Amino acid sequence: MCLIFRLFNFKPYFRRDTISCVFVFYKPMRKAILIFAYILFINIGYTYAADIKSIGVPYVQNYTKALYQSGNQNWSVTRDEHGIMYFGNSGGLLTFDGKYWQSYPMPNGLIVRSVAADGNGKVYSGGFGEFGYWENNKMGVLKYHSLTQLVPKQYQPINEEVWKIYIDKDQITFQSFGSIYIFRQGKINVVKGPNPFLFLFKTGKRYFVEQVNKGLFELKNNKLEYINGSDKMGNSGVLSILPLPNNRFLIGTARNGLFIYDDKQIKEWGNQANDFLKTYQLNNGVLLLGKYIAYGTILNGVIIIDTAGNVVQHINKSSGLQNNTVLSLFIDTEQNLWAGLDNGIDRIEVNSPLYFYFDKSGRFGTVYSSIIFNNKIYLGTNQGLFYSDWIENGSKRLFQSFDFQLIPGSQGQVWELSLQDGRLLCGHNSGTFQVNGSNISKITGISGGWTIKKLNANQLIQGTYTGLIIYRKDSAGNWIFDHKVDGFGEPSRYVEQDNKGQIWVSHAYKGIYRVTLGADLKKATSIRYYDKRYGLPGSYNINVFNLDNRIVFSSDSGFYVYDDISDRFSKYQQLNKKLGTFASSNKIIPALGKKYWFINHGRVALADLSTPGKLSIDSNRFNILDGRMVQDYENISRINSSIYLISVDDGFVILNDEDALQQNQTKLPKVLVRRIENITDRITPITDNGDQNDIEIPYSQNNIRISYSLPFYRQEKVRFQYYLDGYSKQWSDWGTQTQKEFTNLNQGTYSFKVRAKVNEENISPVTTLSFTVLAPWYAGKIAVLCYMLLIVLAYILARRYYQLKLKRHQHHIHEKLQKEKEEFLKQEAIINEQQIVKIKNEQLQADLASKSRELANSAMNIVYKNELLQKISDEMSHLKDSSGKQLADEQLRRIQKVIDEGMNDERDWNIFESSFNEAHENFFKKLKSDHPDLVPNDLKLCAYLRMNMSSKEMASLLNISLRGVEIRRYRLRKKLNLGHDKNLTEFLIEL
């Protein structure tokens, strides 16, 4: 027989949506036990009470030691008024708020054996020789306060474990094996018995306790009264007492089963669960949903029974628990059953709409299809077709288990199970079969029966590996093979018929075909292939489905529809827009009426098209199924109007849609602000309790982080929205983050508001936290007083400074006027001096011009003289005496000598040189200094060139020919080292 296995081992920081629960119908209860039909649900608030199903197991969430980072064993569980869970752990007090775990050690590192919240901010706990309470200090941190000092001295020291704590309005009761301590009005009274106690139980307002080897007693007014007949229960130990109507009590013992106490006598309650509880040793118990009882055992997990004593659930290590030893049980307001284990903590959603069955032994492989038919459940897997009995009504035995058997001859891949007119058909790799109970009969051997659709009342069409097959109904109502459609042999994964009778076939891999069959359906008279050339987004992964009597085509780009007129495909925009992310679904499965399942590559959603023009889609409730179904072969079959059978990889899930809808009406708790931290330089806590509203934050710590959580312990999609009044302008977007940082807050008072939304529907009340960022030190009262004193002092100093500055300014103005006067006089003197210099310069210029004129005149005179003498010299050769003869040479030589002396008279040059030096001061000195190899004739030539004389004039002055002048000019250029591109005259003028 296959075992029931757990689905997931979730980490608590990961949120999934709540899953729904399954149905089971019970046979009429025996008249003898009708008195137990209604169990009073004491001290438990709940929003609805769904039936606990006996098929599969509810969702179990594991909280491991590695996750909560404390001890293995969890001895007790409670919940406070804010929804925070507390666990008596072997490592101390453990808290959990739905997001964050925290551990608080007891004095001396004691094990916390018992824990109870009073609903007013205190959490009581007990351990070895110690009991007291935890309360938040000013920083919001839980601090322990011992009460043992109030125990009378004669009962000290306490050397026992405190195992139980019960809270009444006016007293707190602590119980150890040796004593009962009653704390009231600041005092502790001690109740002791002749024999050791086992465990104290509070049921309603009454207290019961067992004395070892003595029997059961009731504690009244600090005294113990024996209950007659309690010796019938034996000595195995009373470990649970639960209230029943009409002042009755259900007593559970460790190894002797269950008993009923009616205030007069104790009777054994014989029922189906007794043997189980005796064998596996009952350890604790709680009431569930007002009509069930859960017992934790030492050896075999948790068992849940109904009011008739029938076992409706059994949850152990093989079906999800981390450990079979259940040390404590607790039921919260959302009807979560918390189990404190010998190794870890588990939360069981006993009223979950989803119940699971898994075969992790791998006996039947991967499940491709599942269906319930004629009180049997069938699983089509990759290894064959398996079946087991399906019992719809309750039975007087342990909760329903399954014994799946392989149907002979069904070995191999099963693709589809299809119920057609009361006949179950199996599409198989080896052909198609009709299923009859535990046997199958082959209809056809054509391999690969993928999908079967009804053509009309008497005919079916099937898509196979090699084309299309037609079936017809015989006289007995059985489906028999008729023929294979000729002319079309493509692998046909999905098949749908439109309102014109045309067959649309989705190729197993590529493209879409439209096939028109002849009147006798035997031959394909028309075949048309469609791919991206006709408007489809591609050629691959295109599937065809019937959605509300309209043929639609799925793709990764959204849904498409076909237009007959244009013979093209176009996007189905109206549907795609309303489906959102599910527009890219790869499969559509009919649900009930106008409801359809949309499968988007492993994600599941249920869409409702019943209202024209409106489409509602719900995916949050089914998040837990994401990725668990066989991709491209997802299968969901409807059992009745609200129950669905969902195939998953290695088993199946049963969904009760009505229970799931009820869960959406659950009232949400308020979001808890758990911690405020300073993150300015390093992370330091400001407060660990968001209930305080007088929080003051120094300005130097105005960068903060606020952490928050929702104490709602179900696998649902939770998102948060926050708003900081005084900082933000509007509410934030919804998000999954559970903390928010605010930086550079200005001084002032702020209100942090936060709320949660579950499954995009339920919104929690707004939680408000007020805090004040104090003014910086330079803006405090003392600082303001100092500022005022400084302002007065600054005024006095400024006034004094102004007076001094005024005096300095007046003195400065006086000095400035004096300086300006002196400057004016100085400037006037300078102007006068400049005027004198100008006059002198003008006079010098005039003198220079006069000298230049004199020099020019002197030079011209010498030129005229030399020219005259030259003319005389020339005319002498023509002179004749009186006789007409030329003059004697001797005479001519004497005359020529006089002429030559006149032309070479150095006095002319001296006069010229003197005048030249006056006009051109230091010219010759500088020239000779720069060029010492110049001879006097070179200096003369330089002087004449500086005066810009012509070659003819220079020839006359130098008494040489024009050719001689050019030769001298050439020689002079060489001596002066002038380049060919430099003008000699310009050089001398610039000198």
mmCIF file with all atom_site columns, N, CA, C and O in Angstrom, residues 20 61 85 169 210 298 310 327 357 360 367 423 538 583 596 654 826 843 863 948 981:
data_model
loop_
_atom_site.group_PDB
_atom_site.id
_atom_site.type_symbol
_atom_site.label_atom_id
_atom_site.label_alt_id
_atom_site.label_comp_id
_atom_site.label_asym_id
_atom_site.label_entity_id
_atom_site.label_seq_id
_atom_site.pdbx_PDB_ins_code
_atom_site.Cartn_x
_atom_site.Cartn_y
_atom_site.Cartn_z
_atom_site.occupancy
_atom_site.B_iso_or_equiv
_atom_site.pdbx_formal_charge
_atom_site.auth_seq_id
_atom_site.auth_comp_id
_atom_site.auth_asym_id
_atom_site.auth_atom_id
_atom_site.pdbx_PDB_model_num
ATOM 1  N N  . SER A 1 20  ? -6.919  25.119  -1.047  1.00 0.00 ? 20  SER A N  1
ATOM 2  C CA . SER A 1 20  ? -8.242  24.784  -0.548  1.00 0.00 ? 20  SER A CA 1
ATOM 3  C C  . SER A 1 20  ? -8.405  23.336  -0.132  1.00 0.00 ? 20  SER A C  1
ATOM 4  O O  . SER A 1 20  ? -7.586  22.501  -0.400  1.00 0.00 ? 20  SER A O  1
ATOM 5  N N  . GLN A 1 61  ? 3.535   22.678  6.821   1.00 0.00 ? 61  GLN A N  1
ATOM 6  C CA . GLN A 1 61  ? 4.698   23.554  6.670   1.00 0.00 ? 61  GLN A CA 1
ATOM 7  C C  . GLN A 1 61  ? 5.698   23.252  7.774   1.00 0.00 ? 61  GLN A C  1
ATOM 8  O O  . GLN A 1 61  ? 5.358   23.268  8.957   1.00 0.00 ? 61  GLN A O  1
ATOM 9  N N  . MET A 1 85  ? 3.501   34.068  17.693  1.00 0.00 ? 85  MET A N  1
ATOM 10 C CA . MET A 1 85  ? 3.584   32.726  18.245  1.00 0.00 ? 85  MET A CA 1
ATOM 11 C C  . MET A 1 85  ? 4.773   32.633  19.205  1.00 0.00 ? 85  MET A C  1
ATOM 12 O O  . MET A 1 85  ? 5.846   33.203  18.946  1.00 0.00 ? 85  MET A O  1
ATOM 13 N N  . LYS A 1 169 ? -8.554  35.313  34.709  1.00 0.00 ? 169 LYS A N  1
ATOM 14 C CA . LYS A 1 169 ? -8.583  36.773  34.793  1.00 0.00 ? 169 LYS A CA 1
ATOM 15 C C  . LYS A 1 169 ? -7.831  37.291  36.008  1.00 0.00 ? 169 LYS A C  1
ATOM 16 O O  . LYS A 1 169 ? -7.151  38.309  35.961  1.00 0.00 ? 169 LYS A O  1
ATOM 17 N N  . GLU A 1 210 ? -3.883  14.759  37.959  1.00 0.00 ? 210 GLU A N  1
ATOM 18 C CA . GLU A 1 210 ? -3.736  13.360  38.380  1.00 0.00 ? 210 GLU A CA 1
ATOM 19 C C  . GLU A 1 210 ? -2.576  13.249  39.354  1.00 0.00 ? 210 GLU A C  1
ATOM 20 O O  . GLU A 1 210 ? -1.490  13.800  39.115  1.00 0.00 ? 210 GLU A O  1
ATOM 21 N N  . ILE A 1 298 ? 3.376   9.954   20.849  1.00 0.00 ? 298 ILE A N  1
ATOM 22 C CA . ILE A 1 298 ? 4.821   9.840   21.047  1.00 0.00 ? 298 ILE A CA 1
ATOM 23 C C  . ILE A 1 298 ? 5.482   9.119   19.876  1.00 0.00 ? 298 ILE A C  1
ATOM 24 O O  . ILE A 1 298 ? 6.607   9.434   19.486  1.00 0.00 ? 298 ILE A O  1
ATOM 25 N N  . ASN A 1 310 ? -14.167 8.283   14.819  1.00 0.00 ? 310 ASN A N  1
ATOM 26 C CA . ASN A 1 310 ? -13.538 7.787   13.599  1.00 0.00 ? 310 ASN A CA 1
ATOM 27 C C  . ASN A 1 310 ? -12.297 8.618   13.268  1.00 0.00 ? 310 ASN A C  1
ATOM 28 O O  . ASN A 1 310 ? -12.301 9.842   13.410  1.00 0.00 ? 310 ASN A O  1
ATOM 29 N N  . LEU A 1 327 ? 5.351   16.790  21.013  1.00 0.00 ? 327 LEU A N  1
ATOM 30 C CA . LEU A 1 327 ? 5.463   17.219  22.404  1.00 0.00 ? 327 LEU A CA 1
ATOM 31 C C  . LEU A 1 327 ? 4.371   18.191  22.807  1.00 0.00 ? 327 LEU A C  1
ATOM 32 O O  . LEU A 1 327 ? 4.051   18.312  23.990  1.00 0.00 ? 327 LEU A O  1
ATOM 33 N N  . TYR A 1 357 ? -1.908  13.709  -2.203  1.00 0.00 ? 357 TYR A N  1
ATOM 34 C CA . TYR A 1 357 ? -1.483  12.307  -2.155  1.00 0.00 ? 357 TYR A CA 1
ATOM 35 C C  . TYR A 1 357 ? -0.272  12.166  -3.067  1.00 0.00 ? 357 TYR A C  1
ATOM 36 O O  . TYR A 1 357 ? -0.323  12.503  -4.248  1.00 0.00 ? 357 TYR A O  1
ATOM 37 N N  . LYS A 1 360 ? 6.085   8.947   -3.238  1.00 0.00 ? 360 LYS A N  1
ATOM 38 C CA . LYS A 1 360 ? 7.503   9.242   -3.407  1.00 0.00 ? 360 LYS A CA 1
ATOM 39 C C  . LYS A 1 360 ? 8.352   7.983   -3.521  1.00 0.00 ? 360 LYS A C  1
ATOM 40 O O  . LYS A 1 360 ? 9.539   8.061   -3.771  1.00 0.00 ? 360 LYS A O  1
ATOM 41 N N  . VAL A 1 367 ? 2.590   11.093  -13.088 1.00 0.00 ? 367 VAL A N  1
ATOM 42 C CA . VAL A 1 367 ? 1.161   11.064  -13.380 1.00 0.00 ? 367 VAL A CA 1
ATOM 43 C C  . VAL A 1 367 ? 0.860   12.064  -14.496 1.00 0.00 ? 367 VAL A C  1
ATOM 44 O O  . VAL A 1 367 ? 1.132   13.255  -14.371 1.00 0.00 ? 367 VAL A O  1
ATOM 45 N N  . ARG A 1 423 ? -18.524 5.962   -20.457 1.00 0.00 ? 423 ARG A N  1
ATOM 46 C CA . ARG A 1 423 ? -17.462 5.015   -20.769 1.00 0.00 ? 423 ARG A CA 1
ATOM 47 C C  . ARG A 1 423 ? -16.115 5.709   -20.566 1.00 0.00 ? 423 ARG A C  1
ATOM 48 O O  . ARG A 1 423 ? -15.926 6.827   -21.039 1.00 0.00 ? 423 ARG A O  1
ATOM 49 N N  . GLY A 1 538 ? 4.411   32.504  -34.690 1.00 0.00 ? 538 GLY A N  1
ATOM 50 C CA . GLY A 1 538 ? 5.489   31.584  -35.027 1.00 0.00 ? 538 GLY A CA 1
ATOM 51 C C  . GLY A 1 538 ? 4.900   30.282  -35.520 1.00 0.00 ? 538 GLY A C  1
ATOM 52 O O  . GLY A 1 538 ? 3.679   30.120  -35.667 1.00 0.00 ? 538 GLY A O  1
ATOM 53 N N  . ALA A 1 583 ? -2.157  35.366  -20.393 1.00 0.00 ? 583 ALA A N  1
ATOM 54 C CA . ALA A 1 583 ? -2.422  35.433  -21.832 1.00 0.00 ? 583 ALA A CA 1
ATOM 55 C C  . ALA A 1 583 ? -1.506  34.493  -22.610 1.00 0.00 ? 583 ALA A C  1
ATOM 56 O O  . ALA A 1 583 ? -1.837  34.065  -23.714 1.00 0.00 ? 583 ALA A O  1
ATOM 57 N N  . TYR A 1 596 ? -13.012 28.124  -16.638 1.00 0.00 ? 596 TYR A N  1
ATOM 58 C CA . TYR A 1 596 ? -11.953 27.412  -17.353 1.00 0.00 ? 596 TYR A CA 1
ATOM 59 C C  . TYR A 1 596 ? -10.647 27.526  -16.579 1.00 0.00 ? 596 TYR A C  1
ATOM 60 O O  . TYR A 1 596 ? -10.338 28.565  -15.978 1.00 0.00 ? 596 TYR A O  1
ATOM 61 N N  . ILE A 1 654 ? -6.562  17.037  -4.458  1.00 0.00 ? 654 ILE A N  1
ATOM 62 C CA . ILE A 1 654 ? -8.005  17.206  -4.487  1.00 0.00 ? 654 ILE A CA 1
ATOM 63 C C  . ILE A 1 654 ? -8.326  18.611  -3.996  1.00 0.00 ? 654 ILE A C  1
ATOM 64 O O  . ILE A 1 654 ? -7.907  19.017  -2.916  1.00 0.00 ? 654 ILE A O  1
ATOM 65 N N  . LYS A 1 826 ? 51.056  116.113 -7.443  1.00 0.00 ? 826 LYS A N  1
ATOM 66 C CA . LYS A 1 826 ? 52.123  115.338 -8.077  1.00 0.00 ? 826 LYS A CA 1
ATOM 67 C C  . LYS A 1 826 ? 51.819  115.142 -9.562  1.00 0.00 ? 826 LYS A C  1
ATOM 68 O O  . LYS A 1 826 ? 52.712  115.268 -10.412 1.00 0.00 ? 826 LYS A O  1
ATOM 69 N N  . GLN A 1 843 ? 62.253  120.617 -29.367 1.00 0.00 ? 843 GLN A N  1
ATOM 70 C CA . GLN A 1 843 ? 63.425  121.449 -29.697 1.00 0.00 ? 843 GLN A CA 1
ATOM 71 C C  . GLN A 1 843 ? 64.548  120.578 -30.233 1.00 0.00 ? 843 GLN A C  1
ATOM 72 O O  . GLN A 1 843 ? 65.215  120.948 -31.219 1.00 0.00 ? 843 GLN A O  1
ATOM 73 N N  . VAL A 1 863 ? 79.481  117.647 -52.963 1.00 0.00 ? 863 VAL A N  1
ATOM 74 C CA . VAL A 1 863 ? 79.202  116.998 -54.250 1.00 0.00 ? 863 VAL A CA 1
ATOM 75 C C  . VAL A 1 863 ? 79.312  118.008 -55.384 1.00 0.00 ? 863 VAL A C  1
ATOM 76 O O  . VAL A 1 863 ? 79.938  117.757 -56.414 1.00 0.00 ? 863 VAL A O  1
ATOM 77 N N  . ASN A 1 948 ? 71.025  107.761 -47.359 1.00 0.00 ? 948 ASN A N  1
ATOM 78 C CA . ASN A 1 948 ? 70.231  107.348 -48.523 1.00 0.00 ? 948 ASN A CA 1
ATOM 79 C C  . ASN A 1 948 ? 70.625  108.117 -49.785 1.00 0.00 ? 948 ASN A C  1
ATOM 80 O O  . ASN A 1 948 ? 69.778  108.542 -50.566 1.00 0.00 ? 948 ASN A O  1
ATOM 81 N N  . ASP A 1 981 ? 69.147  88.642  -48.741 1.00 0.00 ? 981 ASP A N  1
ATOM 82 C CA . ASP A 1 981 ? 67.791  89.176  -48.670 1.00 0.00 ? 981 ASP A CA 1
ATOM 83 C C  . ASP A 1 981 ? 67.705  90.417  -47.808 1.00 0.00 ? 981 ASP A C  1
ATOM 84 O O  . ASP A 1 981 ? 66.628  90.970  -47.617 1.00 0.00 ? 981 ASP A O  1
#
